[in-house]
């Protein structure tokens, strides 16, 4: 009898979905601890002001109030740490201003926390917060990167002259300058990567609890990486040793990067619960999410490409201003440098690349990694530039790409910007995407659209990303203050079922399914007999969490390493039981067999023997079957592919509709095709959101104009086409599974494909470029302006 | 939200008397605007008077009018075979307000009492020359809307129904705000017992307004081309991060043209 195939490559339905879709998910705000109090954070409504004093008397006297704290009360507490240090061109370290848990001396963005009120109910905490009298003296504010670097601009931090956090470079400037000097053609493009607000479905929340009898603190928090929070908050902010600090991240409703970082509210509830010896809960309201979750993107760049007469890329020069916001969030400095500029080679064999990145402070919410993190900014710049180069030089958009692709026999390929790609085949994904999208049939569809009064355009991006973050030694040399390995503990129970403890964290990705399939496949245990546990520092040895499409590539590889140890031990036990030499025992499909015989023992028989070691090599081998492994990746992984987008524009209103979207990605080995399809579709939805809809807008005084869903345009189902997803596989060469990662490809590959299609649709209007989002008003203005531009 | 006293009277007179006697009391219809406002602490009523038990929902269609009870939900109007037959444009408008959940709670009376400058119903009421019936009087549409969130309603006055004269031709075209999906520009055109009328919502700084130049053009020649030639001045129109006044003025023309074409 053949068992149903449940292993690597099967589209198993997600184990976790029963509880999610039946309302049984267990999120932080579902947790209530005995005697719990409620915290409400009073936030600045000013972008930039001196904080001259806070009168807390009326608030403290308000009904139900237990405590009111301002920065003056937080004695002995450190500021929020930054996990990455970038160095300037001259070798000096970046400016790293203090990031107090509660604003001290000044407020620097709308939403900056100034005080916390803790009361018996949330209502009472809110009522009391209204009675706080905050004495502000307004200061001039600066909201955009271009304004921040102007002479005489308002200064966000005393320690960051000219608002510059760092002025960094990568690549060979001399080689690039030389190539430009002799190039047959050069192309230049100014572009903006719009600022985004992550808007995970579940707002952030945190509960602090303290047990005075043991001195142990517990923090329940909406985190993508509970061990990282334990490390950062314990060591740098509150000085609580690891053995007295447990961090639990239960079900988490989406993160997209915004729940990686250590936030002030986590430290506040942990500290206050210790001080008050009562649990303290804080849960963000949606408007707080808009003004306190780290935002994403926000680059202003100039890109230049030098080409030979035949269209061969000779050199790329990039200058980028990026927004850090008012304070450095946990990974912020790494995003526009090592997750952005190192990706500027893309899929092309451009021999010389030079990039300068200047990070600046503004009076806005801190900016950090958001789905794709740096790589969408790189792919947008590069794939727009390539389209513009084709247009300016009269070459075909597809041919210019083919001509410059790194060929599939050139791997490993060393780029001029630090990375070494291990594998890829960019022609295969391009060909497959063009075929699935019927690129060849587009002219007929354009003509049909024209007949009904619509402008139709098609565009593509051939992109690459680096994920599976990351080799510890490499990132350490680049400024990371942590290692980026991953940890797995595989526990085979006495009767042969398996619990997998992983340091990664699932907040929508389906790890409980994918990882169970992986373990089921490798150990030959039924899928239903494998349980994946994540999100609790008291259960899992250690871990760096989930971001940068790393969970399978790094976390899954750690599982393979732990399973190898299980199998190695199992072979020894089997050899004993079967009275054979260890080297003659093979493991396959859940069975230990003496080579060339039918004598075998199942894994569950071995497990039972390991826990009931009556007939057991007890002198040489410990009982039990429970192994832990740390896996440090040898390199990043390099997924890539081709996205093709087709749009129709209503020229009268400027509305852009995405009518077709095809994504063909190389994500390495696919464990669960259904989950990969869903991950890519979700990423593409966010990419279409960035390209057409989403925009975080501040006015010049630093007020957030898009501070709610009334004004911040989230993509909705009716904004999206049926997204076609395909995969073409080359295996990662340096991890045991050959996997590359699929969480971010959608958000990285899609925005330039959409804008390339929009520009193509507007080709009759002489449009060379437009920045995101391609809103109806923007498209209408371009169409209105076009005849006038033509007349000039 | 702040604490308030919640009341659910069973008789209209009782509801009206509570509201008349307390300037800080507020009526609650479907609550699709009011409850978010309360949750954001933007309003601090002493009492919230729920109108749900007053028997104010229902649709009555005669040969010449469609009367819709104030507490009738958008979903009910959208699904009503009678409304679809008599004024299909009205059923369609109701079916495109908010989302499914909003349409099952939100009411026509609540929408008109609130008079959000981006709401859809005010355009239908003004363009068709409907009559707002209250517990005290009958108010003609032209006298009812008095600017953004302002109406002719007095304290203690409760809308009980809205009477639409059945038009010969009518259609509504909405250009939804990409984020909120409220009308960034909504144009209702109607030709009926009250004349040829064009009402614009979402665009004006003072809420819904009649577009006299388009009405004159359509009165002479009911055709899409007739309104396409009418320029809408940008003065007095809203401008925000989604649409400048000029873009809104342009969209008024496009939506009007499409509405006339849809009305046939």
mmCIF file of C-alpha atoms in Angstrom, chain B:
data_model
loop_
_atom_site.group_PDB
_atom_site.id
_atom_site.type_symbol
_atom_site.label_atom_id
_atom_site.label_comp_id
_atom_site.label_asym_id
_atom_site.label_seq_id
_atom_site.Cartn_x
_atom_site.Cartn_y
_atom_site.Cartn_z
ATOM 1 C CA UNK B 1 -14.885 55.752 23.506
ATOM 2 C CA UNK B 2 -16.099 57.774 26.428
ATOM 3 C CA UNK B 3 -18.834 56.478 28.661
ATOM 4 C CA UNK B 4 -22.395 57.366 27.718
ATOM 5 C CA UNK B 5 -25.898 56.234 28.528
ATOM 6 C CA UNK B 6 -27.305 53.847 25.931
ATOM 7 C CA UNK B 7 -31.053 54.046 25.290
ATOM 8 C CA UNK B 8 -33.180 52.076 22.869
ATOM 9 C CA UNK B 9 -36.675 53.586 22.950
ATOM 10 C CA UNK B 10 -39.617 51.748 21.390
ATOM 11 C CA UNK B 11 -41.544 54.828 20.255
ATOM 12 C CA UNK B 12 -40.522 57.637 17.947
ATOM 13 C CA UNK B 13 -42.020 60.268 20.248
ATOM 14 C CA UNK B 14 -39.920 59.001 23.134
ATOM 15 C CA UNK B 15 -36.732 59.036 21.054
ATOM 16 C CA UNK B 16 -37.467 62.536 19.813
ATOM 17 C CA UNK B 17 -38.193 63.772 23.292
ATOM 18 C CA UNK B 18 -34.939 62.413 24.713
ATOM 19 C CA UNK B 19 -32.975 63.989 21.858
ATOM 20 C CA UNK B 20 -34.861 67.285 22.131
ATOM 21 C CA UNK B 21 -34.333 67.487 25.843
ATOM 22 C CA UNK B 22 -30.589 66.970 25.838
ATOM 23 C CA UNK B 23 -28.292 68.851 23.497
ATOM 24 C CA UNK B 24 -25.518 66.335 24.107
ATOM 25 C CA UNK B 25 -27.633 63.293 23.239
ATOM 26 C CA UNK B 26 -26.980 61.708 19.863
ATOM 27 C CA UNK B 27 -29.070 59.462 17.689
ATOM 28 C CA UNK B 28 -27.605 56.148 16.531
ATOM 29 C CA UNK B 29 -28.787 54.694 13.224
ATOM 30 C CA UNK B 30 -26.498 52.127 11.579
ATOM 31 C CA UNK B 31 -23.467 53.606 13.349
ATOM 32 C CA UNK B 32 -21.096 53.109 10.424
ATOM 33 C CA UNK B 33 -19.703 56.611 10.859
ATOM 34 C CA UNK B 34 -20.784 57.355 14.400
ATOM 35 C CA UNK B 35 -19.256 54.333 16.112
ATOM 36 C CA UNK B 36 -15.761 54.882 14.617
ATOM 37 C CA UNK B 37 -16.096 58.522 15.690
ATOM 38 C CA UNK B 38 -16.946 57.403 19.214
ATOM 39 C CA UNK B 39 -14.100 54.915 19.266
ATOM 40 C CA UNK B 40 -11.669 57.645 18.324
ATOM 41 C CA UNK B 41 -13.068 59.806 21.126
ATOM 42 C CA UNK B 42 -13.972 62.538 18.661
ATOM 43 C CA UNK B 43 -17.446 62.849 20.156
ATOM 44 C CA UNK B 44 -18.575 62.717 23.777
ATOM 45 C CA UNK B 45 -22.344 62.249 23.868
ATOM 46 C CA UNK B 46 -24.269 62.138 27.118
ATOM 47 C CA UNK B 47 -26.739 59.632 25.702
ATOM 48 C CA UNK B 48 -26.787 57.487 22.608
ATOM 49 C CA UNK B 49 -30.346 56.953 21.413
ATOM 50 C CA UNK B 50 -30.549 53.834 19.270
ATOM 51 C CA UNK B 51 -33.265 54.208 16.624
ATOM 52 C CA UNK B 52 -33.344 50.516 15.765
ATOM 53 C CA UNK B 53 -36.574 49.658 17.631
ATOM 54 C CA UNK B 54 -38.752 52.396 16.124
ATOM 55 C CA UNK B 55 -40.002 50.434 13.140
ATOM 56 C CA UNK B 56 -38.455 52.865 10.667
ATOM 57 C CA UNK B 57 -37.262 50.410 8.071
ATOM 58 C CA UNK B 58 -39.073 49.307 4.950
ATOM 59 C CA UNK B 59 -39.632 50.197 1.317
ATOM 60 C CA UNK B 60 -42.901 51.342 -0.227
ATOM 61 C CA UNK B 61 -43.203 51.790 -3.966
ATOM 62 C CA UNK B 62 -46.192 53.449 -5.604
ATOM 63 C CA UNK B 63 -46.429 54.323 -9.277
ATOM 64 C CA UNK B 64 -44.824 57.696 -8.752
ATOM 65 C CA UNK B 65 -42.675 57.442 -5.646
ATOM 66 C CA UNK B 66 -40.304 55.202 -3.783
ATOM 67 C CA UNK B 67 -40.419 55.735 -0.042
ATOM 68 C CA UNK B 68 -37.590 54.266 1.974
ATOM 69 C CA UNK B 69 -37.755 54.080 5.739
ATOM 70 C CA UNK B 70 -34.885 55.860 7.465
ATOM 71 C CA UNK B 71 -33.506 52.709 9.100
ATOM 72 C CA UNK B 72 -33.476 50.683 5.910
ATOM 73 C CA UNK B 73 -30.003 49.327 5.263
ATOM 74 C CA UNK B 74 -28.063 49.862 2.043
ATOM 75 C CA UNK B 75 -28.098 46.117 1.456
ATOM 76 C CA UNK B 76 -31.900 46.052 1.647
ATOM 77 C CA UNK B 77 -32.219 48.902 -0.843
ATOM 78 C CA UNK B 78 -29.662 47.298 -3.145
ATOM 79 C CA UNK B 79 -31.478 43.962 -3.087
ATOM 80 C CA UNK B 80 -35.025 45.323 -3.351
ATOM 81 C CA UNK B 81 -36.764 44.146 -6.508
ATOM 82 C CA UNK B 82 -39.150 47.088 -6.205
ATOM 83 C CA UNK B 83 -36.346 49.640 -6.057
ATOM 84 C CA UNK B 84 -34.491 47.910 -8.872
ATOM 85 C CA UNK B 85 -37.604 48.168 -11.009
ATOM 86 C CA UNK B 86 -38.578 51.743 -10.135
ATOM 87 C CA UNK B 87 -35.193 53.453 -9.730
ATOM 88 C CA UNK B 88 -32.439 51.024 -10.699
ATOM 89 C CA UNK B 89 -29.827 53.749 -10.263
ATOM 90 C CA UNK B 90 -30.726 54.020 -6.577
ATOM 91 C CA UNK B 91 -30.393 50.274 -5.978
ATOM 92 C CA UNK B 92 -27.051 50.304 -7.743
ATOM 93 C CA UNK B 93 -25.815 53.273 -5.722
ATOM 94 C CA UNK B 94 -26.757 51.539 -2.468
ATOM 95 C CA UNK B 95 -25.005 48.360 -3.594
ATOM 96 C CA UNK B 96 -21.716 50.220 -4.003
ATOM 97 C CA UNK B 97 -21.578 52.000 -0.649
ATOM 98 C CA UNK B 98 -18.750 50.810 1.605
ATOM 99 C CA UNK B 99 -18.340 47.066 1.805
ATOM 100 C CA UNK B 100 -20.673 44.165 2.487
ATOM 101 C CA UNK B 101 -20.542 44.578 6.270
ATOM 102 C CA UNK B 102 -21.156 48.324 6.077
ATOM 103 C CA UNK B 103 -24.087 47.811 3.716
ATOM 104 C CA UNK B 104 -25.738 45.475 6.200
ATOM 105 C CA UNK B 105 -25.520 48.002 9.032
ATOM 106 C CA UNK B 106 -25.490 51.426 7.395
ATOM 107 C CA UNK B 107 -28.843 53.124 6.759
ATOM 108 C CA UNK B 108 -30.160 55.764 4.399
ATOM 109 C CA UNK B 109 -31.399 57.918 7.287
ATOM 110 C CA UNK B 110 -28.059 57.732 9.050
ATOM 111 C CA UNK B 111 -26.206 58.673 5.889
ATOM 112 C CA UNK B 112 -28.443 61.683 5.242
ATOM 113 C CA UNK B 113 -28.443 62.897 8.850
ATOM 114 C CA UNK B 114 -24.663 62.758 8.906
ATOM 115 C CA UNK B 115 -24.296 64.335 5.438
ATOM 116 C CA UNK B 116 -20.690 63.319 4.949
ATOM 117 C CA UNK B 117 -19.401 65.389 2.012
ATOM 118 C CA UNK B 118 -18.193 62.159 0.360
ATOM 119 C CA UNK B 119 -21.319 60.069 0.926
ATOM 120 C CA UNK B 120 -23.275 58.695 -2.021
ATOM 121 C CA UNK B 121 -26.916 59.049 -0.920
ATOM 122 C CA UNK B 122 -26.930 62.869 -0.778
ATOM 123 C CA UNK B 123 -26.272 62.943 -4.531
ATOM 124 C CA UNK B 124 -29.296 60.743 -5.213
ATOM 125 C CA UNK B 125 -31.558 62.738 -2.906
ATOM 126 C CA UNK B 126 -30.534 66.075 -4.384
ATOM 127 C CA UNK B 127 -30.534 64.990 -8.022
ATOM 128 C CA UNK B 128 -33.943 63.365 -7.846
ATOM 129 C CA UNK B 129 -35.395 66.118 -5.688
ATOM 130 C CA UNK B 130 -36.407 63.717 -2.933
ATOM 131 C CA UNK B 131 -38.259 64.751 0.187
ATOM 132 C CA UNK B 132 -36.831 64.088 3.635
ATOM 133 C CA UNK B 133 -39.645 63.165 5.994
ATOM 134 C CA UNK B 134 -39.051 63.729 9.700
ATOM 135 C CA UNK B 135 -41.078 63.367 12.841
ATOM 136 C CA UNK B 136 -41.893 67.073 12.458
ATOM 137 C CA UNK B 137 -42.121 67.993 8.774
ATOM 138 C CA UNK B 138 -41.250 67.302 5.183
ATOM 139 C CA UNK B 139 -38.040 68.919 3.904
ATOM 140 C CA UNK B 140 -37.272 69.343 0.229
ATOM 141 C CA UNK B 141 -33.799 68.182 -0.810
ATOM 142 C CA UNK B 142 -32.871 71.664 -1.987
ATOM 143 C CA UNK B 143 -33.417 72.975 1.542
ATOM 144 C CA UNK B 144 -32.001 70.017 3.411
ATOM 145 C CA UNK B 145 -28.253 69.958 2.679
ATOM 146 C CA UNK B 146 -26.531 72.903 4.309
ATOM 147 C CA UNK B 147 -22.837 72.230 3.900
ATOM 148 C CA UNK B 148 -20.333 69.697 5.125
ATOM 149 C CA UNK B 149 -21.917 67.560 7.890
ATOM 150 C CA UNK B 150 -24.663 70.220 8.176
ATOM 151 C CA UNK B 151 -28.360 69.687 7.500
ATOM 152 C CA UNK B 152 -31.678 71.384 8.128
ATOM 153 C CA UNK B 153 -32.406 68.929 10.944
ATOM 154 C CA UNK B 154 -33.044 70.487 14.334
ATOM 155 C CA UNK B 155 -32.205 69.010 17.710
ATOM 156 C CA UNK B 156 -34.761 66.314 18.408
ATOM 157 C CA UNK B 157 -35.747 65.990 14.769
ATOM 158 C CA UNK B 158 -35.502 62.439 13.466
ATOM 159 C CA UNK B 159 -35.650 61.362 9.821
ATOM 160 C CA UNK B 160 -38.388 58.781 9.385
ATOM 161 C CA UNK B 161 -38.272 58.205 5.641
ATOM 162 C CA UNK B 162 -37.138 59.548 2.304
ATOM 163 C CA UNK B 163 -39.539 59.890 -0.614
ATOM 164 C CA UNK B 164 -38.028 59.730 -4.098
ATOM 165 C CA UNK B 165 -40.123 60.768 -7.076
ATOM 166 C CA UNK B 166 -39.538 58.104 -9.726
ATOM 167 C CA UNK B 167 -37.452 59.633 -12.512
ATOM 168 C CA UNK B 168 -37.721 58.775 -16.199
ATOM 169 C CA UNK B 169 -33.976 58.476 -16.419
ATOM 170 C CA UNK B 170 -31.302 58.353 -13.743
ATOM 171 C CA UNK B 171 -27.803 57.086 -13.144
ATOM 172 C CA UNK B 172 -24.975 57.485 -10.655
ATOM 173 C CA UNK B 173 -21.270 57.231 -11.363
ATOM 174 C CA UNK B 174 -18.787 57.161 -8.528
ATOM 175 C CA UNK B 175 -15.043 57.620 -8.726
ATOM 176 C CA UNK B 176 -14.057 56.047 -5.439
ATOM 177 C CA UNK B 177 -11.231 57.428 -3.339
ATOM 178 C CA UNK B 178 -8.555 54.761 -3.799
ATOM 179 C CA UNK B 179 -8.025 54.428 -0.035
ATOM 180 C CA UNK B 180 -11.357 55.027 1.680
ATOM 181 C CA UNK B 181 -13.601 54.055 -1.254
ATOM 182 C CA UNK B 182 -15.865 56.981 -0.383
ATOM 183 C CA UNK B 183 -16.825 59.094 -3.396
ATOM 184 C CA UNK B 184 -13.866 61.208 -4.445
ATOM 185 C CA UNK B 185 -16.302 62.402 -7.081
ATOM 186 C CA UNK B 186 -19.826 61.059 -7.465
ATOM 187 C CA UNK B 187 -22.294 62.417 -9.987
ATOM 188 C CA UNK B 188 -26.004 61.591 -10.019
ATOM 189 C CA UNK B 189 -27.990 62.666 -13.091
ATOM 190 C CA UNK B 190 -31.775 62.495 -13.223
ATOM 191 C CA UNK B 191 -34.570 63.534 -15.515
ATOM 192 C CA UNK B 192 -37.942 63.306 -13.868
ATOM 193 C CA UNK B 193 -40.853 65.032 -12.165
ATOM 194 C CA UNK B 194 -38.538 67.538 -10.483
ATOM 195 C CA UNK B 195 -36.808 68.432 -13.734
ATOM 196 C CA UNK B 196 -33.393 67.652 -15.129
ATOM 197 C CA UNK B 197 -30.970 67.706 -12.264
ATOM 198 C CA UNK B 198 -27.300 66.902 -11.669
ATOM 199 C CA UNK B 199 -25.893 66.500 -8.158
ATOM 200 C CA UNK B 200 -22.233 66.140 -7.318
ATOM 201 C CA UNK B 201 -20.876 64.583 -4.125
ATOM 202 C CA UNK B 202 -17.308 64.090 -2.892
ATOM 203 C CA UNK B 203 -15.941 67.034 -4.800
ATOM 204 C CA UNK B 204 -17.278 70.165 -3.143
ATOM 205 C CA UNK B 205 -15.828 71.830 -0.072
ATOM 206 C CA UNK B 206 -19.385 72.331 1.171
ATOM 207 C CA UNK B 207 -20.636 68.862 0.413
ATOM 208 C CA UNK B 208 -23.149 67.837 -2.200
ATOM 209 C CA UNK B 209 -24.127 70.476 -4.760
ATOM 210 C CA UNK B 210 -26.191 70.851 -7.922
ATOM 211 C CA UNK B 211 -24.319 71.412 -11.152
ATOM 212 C CA UNK B 212 -26.455 74.099 -12.777
ATOM 213 C CA UNK B 213 -24.444 74.408 -15.979
ATOM 214 C CA UNK B 214 -24.774 70.692 -16.642
ATOM 215 C CA UNK B 215 -28.466 70.768 -15.789
ATOM 216 C CA UNK B 216 -29.036 73.497 -18.382
ATOM 217 C CA UNK B 217 -27.042 71.627 -20.980
ATOM 218 C CA UNK B 218 -28.921 68.410 -20.327
ATOM 219 C CA UNK B 219 -32.298 70.122 -20.263
ATOM 220 C CA UNK B 220 -31.629 71.280 -23.817
ATOM 221 C CA UNK B 221 -30.075 68.043 -24.981
ATOM 222 C CA UNK B 222 -30.022 64.914 -22.816
ATOM 223 C CA UNK B 223 -26.822 63.369 -24.099
ATOM 224 C CA UNK B 224 -23.343 62.501 -22.917
ATOM 225 C CA UNK B 225 -21.929 64.927 -25.431
ATOM 226 C CA UNK B 226 -23.938 67.757 -23.926
ATOM 227 C CA UNK B 227 -22.303 67.404 -20.494
ATOM 228 C CA UNK B 228 -18.914 66.579 -21.946
ATOM 229 C CA UNK B 229 -18.768 70.134 -23.252
ATOM 230 C CA UNK B 230 -19.471 71.695 -19.853
ATOM 231 C CA UNK B 231 -16.385 72.759 -17.960
ATOM 232 C CA UNK B 232 -16.488 72.498 -14.179
ATOM 233 C CA UNK B 233 -14.563 75.235 -12.376
ATOM 234 C CA UNK B 234 -12.084 73.964 -9.775
ATOM 235 C CA UNK B 235 -12.948 76.807 -7.391
ATOM 236 C CA UNK B 236 -14.641 75.514 -4.273
ATOM 237 C CA UNK B 237 -13.629 71.921 -4.862
ATOM 238 C CA UNK B 238 -11.654 69.812 -2.397
ATOM 239 C CA UNK B 239 -7.961 69.230 -2.774
ATOM 240 C CA UNK B 240 -6.072 66.524 -0.884
ATOM 241 C CA UNK B 241 -3.290 63.967 -1.287
ATOM 242 C CA UNK B 242 -5.461 61.875 -3.604
ATOM 243 C CA UNK B 243 -6.880 64.524 -5.902
ATOM 244 C CA UNK B 244 -6.326 68.181 -6.602
ATOM 245 C CA UNK B 245 -9.317 70.460 -7.176
ATOM 246 C CA UNK B 246 -8.449 70.491 -10.894
ATOM 247 C CA UNK B 247 -8.436 66.696 -11.088
ATOM 248 C CA UNK B 248 -11.755 66.558 -9.243
ATOM 249 C CA UNK B 249 -13.215 69.135 -11.630
ATOM 250 C CA UNK B 250 -12.101 66.954 -14.522
ATOM 251 C CA UNK B 251 -13.576 63.832 -12.927
ATOM 252 C CA UNK B 252 -16.928 65.597 -12.428
ATOM 253 C CA UNK B 253 -17.098 65.934 -16.211
ATOM 254 C CA UNK B 254 -16.073 62.325 -16.852
ATOM 255 C CA UNK B 255 -18.454 60.878 -14.275
ATOM 256 C CA UNK B 256 -21.325 63.066 -15.512
ATOM 257 C CA UNK B 257 -20.739 61.990 -19.084
ATOM 258 C CA UNK B 258 -20.658 58.332 -18.083
ATOM 259 C CA UNK B 259 -23.732 58.724 -15.894
ATOM 260 C CA UNK B 260 -25.753 60.239 -18.729
ATOM 261 C CA UNK B 261 -24.603 57.479 -21.041
ATOM 262 C CA UNK B 262 -25.600 54.860 -18.451
ATOM 263 C CA UNK B 263 -28.993 56.504 -17.872
ATOM 264 C CA UNK B 264 -29.760 56.064 -21.570
#
